[in-house]
Structures are given as structure tokens and as C-alpha cells.
Tab-separated table of C-alpha atoms and ligand atoms in Angstrom:
chain	number	residue	atom	x	y	z
A	1	MET	CA	-10.490	-9.548	14.612
A	2	ASP	CA	-12.340	-12.455	13.086
A	3	GLU	CA	-12.669	-11.671	9.425
A	4	THR	CA	-9.682	-11.672	7.056
A	5	GLY	CA	-9.108	-9.266	4.195
A	6	PRO	CA	-10.237	-10.315	0.709
A	7	ASP	CA	-8.261	-11.977	-2.065
A	8	ILE	CA	-7.570	-10.074	-5.280
A	9	ARG	CA	-7.177	-11.409	-8.795
A	10	PHE	CA	-5.822	-9.621	-11.848
A	11	GLU	CA	-6.903	-11.268	-15.088
A	12	GLY	CA	-5.214	-10.135	-18.287
A	13	VAL	CA	-5.171	-6.548	-17.053
A	14	THR	CA	-3.905	-3.988	-19.565
A	15	LYS	CA	-3.729	-0.194	-19.469
A	16	ARG	CA	-2.232	2.018	-22.190
A	17	TYR	CA	-1.584	5.741	-22.189
A	18	ALA	CA	0.840	6.989	-24.851
A	19	GLY	CA	2.508	3.604	-24.434
A	20	ALA	CA	1.709	0.490	-22.453
A	21	ALA	CA	1.619	1.233	-18.709
A	22	VAL	CA	0.412	-2.223	-17.629
A	23	SER	CA	0.473	-5.174	-20.046
A	24	ASP	CA	-1.563	-8.315	-19.634
A	25	VAL	CA	-0.996	-8.854	-15.923
A	26	ASP	CA	-2.306	-12.097	-14.439
A	27	CYS	CA	-1.855	-12.505	-10.736
A	28	ALA	CA	-3.659	-13.795	-7.667
A	29	ILE	CA	-3.124	-12.228	-4.254
A	30	ALA	CA	-4.122	-14.438	-1.337
A	31	ALA	CA	-6.553	-13.235	1.335
A	32	GLY	CA	-4.709	-11.809	4.316
A	33	SER	CA	-1.357	-11.562	2.578
A	34	PHE	CA	1.089	-8.660	2.508
A	35	VAL	CA	2.369	-8.219	-1.033
A	36	ALA	CA	4.967	-5.688	-2.132
A	37	LEU	CA	5.083	-4.367	-5.668
A	38	VAL	CA	8.599	-3.237	-6.553
A	39	GLY	CA	10.314	-1.984	-9.678
A	40	GLY	CA	11.810	1.110	-11.232
A	41	SER	CA	10.068	4.388	-11.873
A	42	GLY	CA	7.499	4.078	-14.656
A	43	ALA	CA	7.269	0.281	-14.346
A	44	GLY	CA	3.482	0.444	-13.923
A	45	LYS	CA	3.237	-0.181	-10.174
A	46	SER	CA	0.902	2.706	-9.324
A	47	THR	CA	-1.241	2.076	-12.385
A	48	LEU	CA	-1.726	-1.572	-11.406
A	49	LEU	CA	-2.549	-0.617	-7.804
A	50	ARG	CA	-5.040	2.055	-8.851
A	51	MET	CA	-6.960	-0.369	-11.016
A	52	VAL	CA	-7.982	-2.162	-7.812
A	53	ASN	CA	-9.926	0.848	-6.480
A	54	ARG	CA	-10.770	2.129	-9.961
A	55	LEU	CA	-8.836	5.343	-9.821
A	56	VAL	CA	-7.683	3.895	-13.153
A	57	GLU	CA	-9.946	1.769	-15.366
A	58	PRO	CA	-8.271	-1.006	-17.386
A	59	ASP	CA	-8.494	-1.027	-21.197
A	60	SER	CA	-8.937	-4.781	-21.062
A	61	GLY	CA	-8.917	-7.555	-18.521
A	62	ARG	CA	-10.487	-7.367	-15.089
A	63	VAL	CA	-9.764	-7.106	-11.414
A	64	LEU	CA	-11.675	-9.327	-9.020
A	65	ILE	CA	-12.040	-8.862	-5.276
A	66	GLU	CA	-13.335	-12.002	-3.597
A	67	GLY	CA	-14.365	-13.184	-7.028
A	68	ALA	CA	-16.422	-10.099	-7.873
A	69	ASP	CA	-15.424	-7.837	-10.763
A	70	VAL	CA	-14.646	-4.371	-9.370
A	71	ALA	CA	-16.168	-2.838	-12.527
A	72	GLU	CA	-19.617	-3.963	-11.391
A	73	GLY	CA	-21.228	-1.485	-9.039
A	74	ALA	CA	-20.365	2.087	-8.160
A	75	ALA	CA	-16.747	3.126	-7.751
A	76	HIS	CA	-17.452	5.172	-4.613
A	77	LEU	CA	-18.961	2.145	-2.861
A	78	LEU	CA	-15.964	0.051	-3.868
A	79	ARG	CA	-13.573	2.660	-2.462
A	80	ARG	CA	-15.294	2.599	0.900
A	81	ARG	CA	-14.200	-1.008	1.274
A	82	ILE	CA	-10.622	-0.237	0.301
A	83	GLY	CA	-8.106	1.834	2.234
A	84	TYR	CA	-5.718	3.908	0.148
A	85	VAL	CA	-2.542	5.387	1.599
A	86	PHE	CA	-0.119	7.346	-0.531
A	87	GLN	CA	2.963	9.455	-0.093
A	88	SER	CA	1.420	12.915	0.052
A	89	ILE	CA	-1.570	11.710	2.007
A	90	GLY	CA	-3.512	14.935	1.567
A	91	LEU	CA	-4.921	15.521	5.025
A	92	MET	CA	-7.274	18.484	5.052
A	93	PRO	CA	-5.170	21.270	6.607
A	94	HIS	CA	-8.074	23.192	8.156
A	95	MET	CA	-9.540	20.087	9.833
A	96	SER	CA	-8.359	18.491	13.052
A	97	VAL	CA	-6.834	15.026	13.103
A	98	ALA	CA	-10.159	13.620	14.364
A	99	GLU	CA	-12.122	15.341	11.602
A	100	ASN	CA	-9.701	14.037	9.000
A	101	ILE	CA	-9.965	10.485	10.284
A	102	GLY	CA	-13.760	10.679	10.411
A	103	LEU	CA	-14.204	12.379	7.058
A	104	VAL	CA	-15.057	9.425	4.825
A	105	PRO	CA	-17.582	7.728	7.160
A	106	ARG	CA	-19.156	11.157	7.731
A	107	LEU	CA	-19.474	11.903	4.007
A	108	ALA	CA	-20.854	8.428	3.447
A	109	GLY	CA	-23.440	8.886	6.207
A	110	ASP	CA	-22.032	5.873	8.086
A	111	ALA	CA	-21.646	5.519	11.835
A	112	PRO	CA	-19.002	7.976	13.076
A	113	ALA	CA	-15.434	6.685	13.167
A	114	ASP	CA	-14.121	5.581	16.553
A	115	VAL	CA	-11.283	8.097	16.455
A	116	ALA	CA	-9.832	7.102	19.830
A	117	ALA	CA	-9.600	3.446	18.803
A	118	LEU	CA	-8.110	4.332	15.424
A	119	LEU	CA	-5.465	6.582	17.002
A	120	GLU	CA	-4.601	3.783	19.393
A	121	MET	CA	-4.301	1.370	16.470
A	122	VAL	CA	-1.653	3.535	14.833
A	123	GLU	CA	-0.059	4.217	18.224
A	124	LEU	CA	-0.726	7.924	18.435
A	125	PRO	CA	-1.794	9.617	21.696
A	126	ALA	CA	-5.536	10.278	22.067
A	127	ALA	CA	-4.739	13.961	22.658
A	128	TYR	CA	-3.638	14.267	19.004
A	129	ALA	CA	-7.301	14.144	17.980
A	130	VAL	CA	-7.689	17.894	18.352
A	131	ARG	CA	-4.428	18.854	16.654
A	132	ALA	CA	-4.111	20.314	13.203
A	133	PRO	CA	-2.159	18.209	10.683
A	134	SER	CA	0.455	20.967	10.558
A	135	ALA	CA	1.235	20.278	14.225
A	136	LEU	CA	2.388	16.709	13.462
A	137	SER	CA	5.670	15.277	12.218
A	138	GLY	CA	5.794	13.608	8.798
A	139	GLY	CA	5.683	10.147	10.377
A	140	GLU	CA	2.744	11.076	12.572
A	141	ARG	CA	0.876	12.454	9.558
A	142	GLN	CA	1.421	9.174	7.679
A	143	ARG	CA	0.024	7.297	10.660
A	144	VAL	CA	-3.055	9.533	10.603
A	145	GLY	CA	-3.296	8.630	6.908
A	146	VAL	CA	-3.323	4.939	7.842
A	147	ALA	CA	-5.962	5.587	10.538
A	148	ARG	CA	-8.096	7.456	8.017
A	149	ALA	CA	-7.791	4.571	5.554
A	150	LEU	CA	-8.937	2.137	8.255
A	151	ALA	CA	-11.814	4.345	9.427
A	152	THR	CA	-14.347	2.752	7.073
A	153	GLY	CA	-13.527	-0.706	8.380
A	154	ALA	CA	-11.710	-1.563	5.138
A	155	LYS	CA	-9.911	-4.903	5.178
A	156	LEU	CA	-8.048	-4.276	1.950
A	157	MET	CA	-5.302	-1.682	1.999
A	158	LEU	CA	-3.566	-0.229	-1.040
A	159	LEU	CA	-0.380	1.598	-0.142
A	160	ASP	CA	1.557	3.566	-2.762
A	161	GLU	CA	5.034	4.408	-1.485
A	162	PRO	CA	3.324	5.271	1.799
A	163	PHE	CA	6.506	5.903	3.737
A	164	GLY	CA	8.575	7.248	0.857
A	165	ALA	CA	8.848	10.816	2.116
A	166	LEU	CA	10.002	9.861	5.614
A	167	ASP	CA	13.512	9.737	7.044
A	168	PRO	CA	14.986	6.204	7.171
A	169	VAL	CA	14.591	5.715	10.920
A	170	THR	CA	10.950	6.809	10.980
A	171	ARG	CA	10.325	4.853	7.836
A	172	ASP	CA	11.696	1.660	9.323
A	173	ALA	CA	9.681	2.084	12.526
A	174	ILE	CA	6.421	2.978	10.807
A	175	GLY	CA	6.864	0.127	8.321
A	176	ARG	CA	7.210	-2.398	11.132
A	177	ARG	CA	4.274	-0.857	12.973
A	178	TYR	CA	2.157	-1.145	9.866
A	179	ARG	CA	3.171	-4.775	9.414
A	180	ALA	CA	2.070	-5.525	12.999
A	181	LEU	CA	-1.248	-3.786	12.352
A	182	HIS	CA	-1.674	-5.833	9.170
A	183	GLU	CA	-1.377	-9.003	11.284
A	184	ARG	CA	-3.575	-7.805	14.092
A	185	LEU	CA	-6.441	-6.701	11.849
A	186	GLY	CA	-6.087	-9.550	9.351
A	187	LEU	CA	-5.737	-7.136	6.450
A	188	THR	CA	-4.850	-7.817	2.858
A	189	SER	CA	-2.128	-5.297	1.991
A	190	LEU	CA	-0.748	-4.421	-1.420
A	191	MET	CA	2.143	-1.993	-1.098
A	192	VAL	CA	4.088	-0.234	-3.834
A	193	THR	CA	7.679	0.604	-2.999
A	194	HIS	CA	10.777	1.251	-5.059
A	195	ASP	CA	12.851	-0.034	-2.147
A	196	MET	CA	13.667	-3.741	-2.351
A	197	ALA	CA	15.098	-3.761	1.193
A	198	GLU	CA	11.785	-2.481	2.546
A	199	ALA	CA	9.911	-5.100	0.512
A	200	LEU	CA	12.169	-7.913	1.718
A	201	LEU	CA	11.750	-6.866	5.335
A	202	LEU	CA	7.982	-6.323	5.326
A	203	ALA	CA	6.251	-8.461	2.711
A	204	ASP	CA	5.192	-12.116	2.467
A	205	ARG	CA	5.565	-11.996	-1.258
A	206	ILE	CA	7.209	-9.632	-3.722
A	207	LEU	CA	6.092	-8.891	-7.257
A	208	VAL	CA	8.724	-7.246	-9.436
A	209	MET	CA	7.420	-5.087	-12.271
A	210	ALA	CA	9.267	-3.851	-15.349
A	211	LYS	CA	7.730	-2.236	-18.425
A	212	GLY	CA	4.201	-2.968	-17.299
A	213	ARG	CA	4.737	-6.652	-16.672
A	214	ILE	CA	5.367	-8.829	-13.644
A	215	VAL	CA	8.875	-10.157	-14.193
A	216	GLY	CA	9.474	-11.636	-10.760
A	217	ASP	CA	7.129	-13.192	-8.208
A	218	ALA	CA	8.515	-14.820	-5.095
A	219	THR	CA	8.804	-14.787	-1.327
A	220	PRO	CA	11.612	-12.756	0.246
A	221	ALA	CA	13.501	-15.998	0.988
A	222	GLU	CA	13.255	-17.100	-2.635
A	223	MET	CA	14.334	-13.649	-3.820
A	224	LEU	CA	17.361	-13.745	-1.549
A	225	ALA	CA	18.233	-17.203	-2.857
A	226	GLY	CA	18.245	-15.776	-6.382
A	227	ARG	CA	15.309	-17.856	-7.548
A	228	ALA	CA	13.104	-15.062	-8.862
A	229	GLY	CA	14.697	-14.036	-12.117
A	230	GLU	CA	17.148	-11.442	-13.336
A	231	GLU	CA	15.279	-8.229	-12.490
A	232	ALA	CA	14.608	-9.398	-8.946
A	233	SER	CA	18.193	-10.540	-8.461
A	234	ALA	CA	19.506	-7.173	-9.645
A	235	LEU	CA	17.312	-5.312	-7.124
A	236	VAL	CA	18.225	-7.710	-4.324
A	237	ALA	CA	21.905	-7.263	-5.197
A	238	VAL	CA	21.646	-3.491	-4.719
A	239	ALA	CA	20.089	-3.929	-1.268
A	240	ALA	CA	22.641	-6.592	-0.320
A	241	ARG	CA	25.610	-4.504	-1.521
A	242	GLN	CA	24.458	-1.575	0.580
A	243	ALA	CA	24.209	-3.792	3.666
A	244	GLU	CA	27.674	-5.211	2.942
A	245	ARG	CA	29.235	-1.791	2.479
A	246	ILE	CA	27.794	-0.673	5.801
A	247	GLU	CA	29.182	-3.799	7.505
A	248	ALA	CA	32.566	-3.096	5.916
A	249	LEU	CA	32.557	0.446	7.287
A	250	LYS	CA	32.289	-0.973	10.799
A	251	ALA	CA	35.450	-3.063	10.419
B	301	LIG	P1	5.334	3.544	-11.374
B	301	LIG	O1	4.308	3.731	-10.309
B	301	LIG	O2	5.885	2.162	-11.436
B	301	LIG	O3	6.432	4.558	-11.281
B	301	LIG	P2	3.190	4.326	-13.173
B	301	LIG	O4	2.194	3.261	-13.033
B	301	LIG	O5	2.934	5.607	-12.456
B	301	LIG	O6	4.639	3.763	-12.795
B	301	LIG	O7	3.366	4.684	-14.708
B	301	LIG	C1	3.553	3.701	-15.725
B	301	LIG	C2	3.628	4.394	-17.063
B	301	LIG	O8	2.379	4.975	-17.410
B	301	LIG	C3	4.637	5.532	-17.127
B	301	LIG	O9	5.230	5.532	-18.391
B	301	LIG	C4	3.784	6.747	-16.923
B	301	LIG	O10	4.347	7.881	-17.538
B	301	LIG	C5	2.472	6.347	-17.583
B	301	LIG	N1	1.322	6.997	-16.952
B	301	LIG	C6	0.868	6.770	-15.710
B	301	LIG	N2	-0.224	7.493	-15.434
B	301	LIG	C7	-0.475	8.221	-16.554
B	301	LIG	C8	-1.476	9.183	-16.913
B	301	LIG	N3	-2.454	9.525	-16.066
B	301	LIG	N4	-1.409	9.709	-18.149
B	301	LIG	C9	-0.452	9.357	-19.022
B	301	LIG	N5	0.520	8.461	-18.749
B	301	LIG	C10	0.514	7.901	-17.538
B	302	LIG	MG1	4.198	5.103	-8.766
């Protein structure tokens, strides 16, 4: 693939509900990078992510994709350029895998999705095209969700705890598969996870959120070296302690 995914910029982005969900976030995400957004429940991760594809509109500030404000133009056109994968991916139960993957291009009146190529991309057998979603495992369904998100040719992927509902082994495998796909297609990926270990293993850069703000911003190596602030160090410590306890069990 020639073309690389777009860069994203958050400029003073704020969203309030009853209280502040996201407060004055400034951040630039490089084209083609894989960025993880970590932090506790309610930190504002999903809200920040959803302001990129305008499922949430900011109260103030703006989000720019390749320099263009996402607020300009129609939201449905914006969303066609952005893949969105979330935990309960919501495949249509009465449609086949192929129909699910092809749904968005079909609704948009675009050229039909190349279902065979998309299934191959997410490493599912071509024969799965005719199956119902209910005839797939959880991991296979998530991979169909990724294929569906890629069906419009989107180069920017937003992933909100995409593998959160999967068992650890499947989750590890599908995470690494996704990372390889990210490389191969030259995507820009922004992935929410509450799991620091997953972020450290998959991402180029990790943003730590707490109370609506970015309180840590570093590469995995910098995080592991303790150079990304208190919140980040605390999350890294949990992941490291778990790994140590498992090592100790082996002794
Ligand atoms: P995270 O994804 O990090 O768990 P969220 O972005 O979902 O956090 O939520 C941040 C804060 O905003 C939370 O306090 C949450 O309750 C609140 N919030 C999120 N979405 C809504 C909504 N649609 N209506 C009201 N409050 C919301
Ligand atoms: Mg969330």
C-alpha cells in the first residue's frame, strides 16, 4: 500500500456532560502511528476517541484530520473515511459475514467491498463469507468487525477496547494480528484500552488519561523507564508486578 493514514490533531478539545469528560486536550498524532489511549474507567478515553468521528461533538476546541477541521462537512462522509471498531461490534445477526462487511459501501452507493480480500486481510477463511455471525467465535467476530471497518478503504482506525471481551489468548493473538495489519496497510490507529500491558506491547506511543486530561505521553520504552509521570508509572507497575508474580510462580 502506497498511501499512509492521516495525522490527527486535538486543539483545546473540551467536552462536558454533568461534569468535565474531556478537558482542554492538545495533542498531535503522527500519520501512520499506532497510539494507545489508556486510563481508568471514566477517564474520558471513549469521549476523546468519538470526537474524531463526531459521534460526540466538542463543546470547544477542534479536531483536525490532515489539517482539516472534522466539523466542516457532513458527519456521514467523515465516518466513511474512518474505521470504528468497538467491543460489542454490532454485526447484523440476520446478515451473512459478507453482507455485514459490505454494508457500509453498499449503503453509501460505493463500489462493492472486496469481501474475499478483506477476509484474507483479517486471516479468516473465504468460506466464512456465507456464515451468520452467530456461527463465529468471539475472536472471529471481532476480526469481521475489523474487516467491516476497513471495507470503505479507511486509513484511519478508531478502536475502543476492541478486544476487551475476548479471552486472553485470543486477545493476544488478535492484537498482534491487528498490529501487523496496521503496518501492512499503513494505517493510523488510535486504540482505547484499559490494559497497560496491551498498550505497551502493541503501540508506538501511549497517552495516559485521567479526569479528562492527558497526564502521560510517551513511548512504551519511556513508560517502562518511568519517564512518563506518576499515573503512567502506576499503571506500568501493575503490569510489571503481574509479570513478576507469574515468573515467581514458575520458580
Ligand atoms: P472512559 O472511556 O475513559 O471510560 P468516557 O469517555 O466514556 O470514559 O466517560 C468520561 C466521563 O463522561 C464519565 O464520567 C462518563 O460518565 C461521562 N459520559 C460519557 N458519555 C456520556 C454521555 N453520553 N452522557 C453523560 N455523561 C457521559
Ligand atoms: Mg470507554
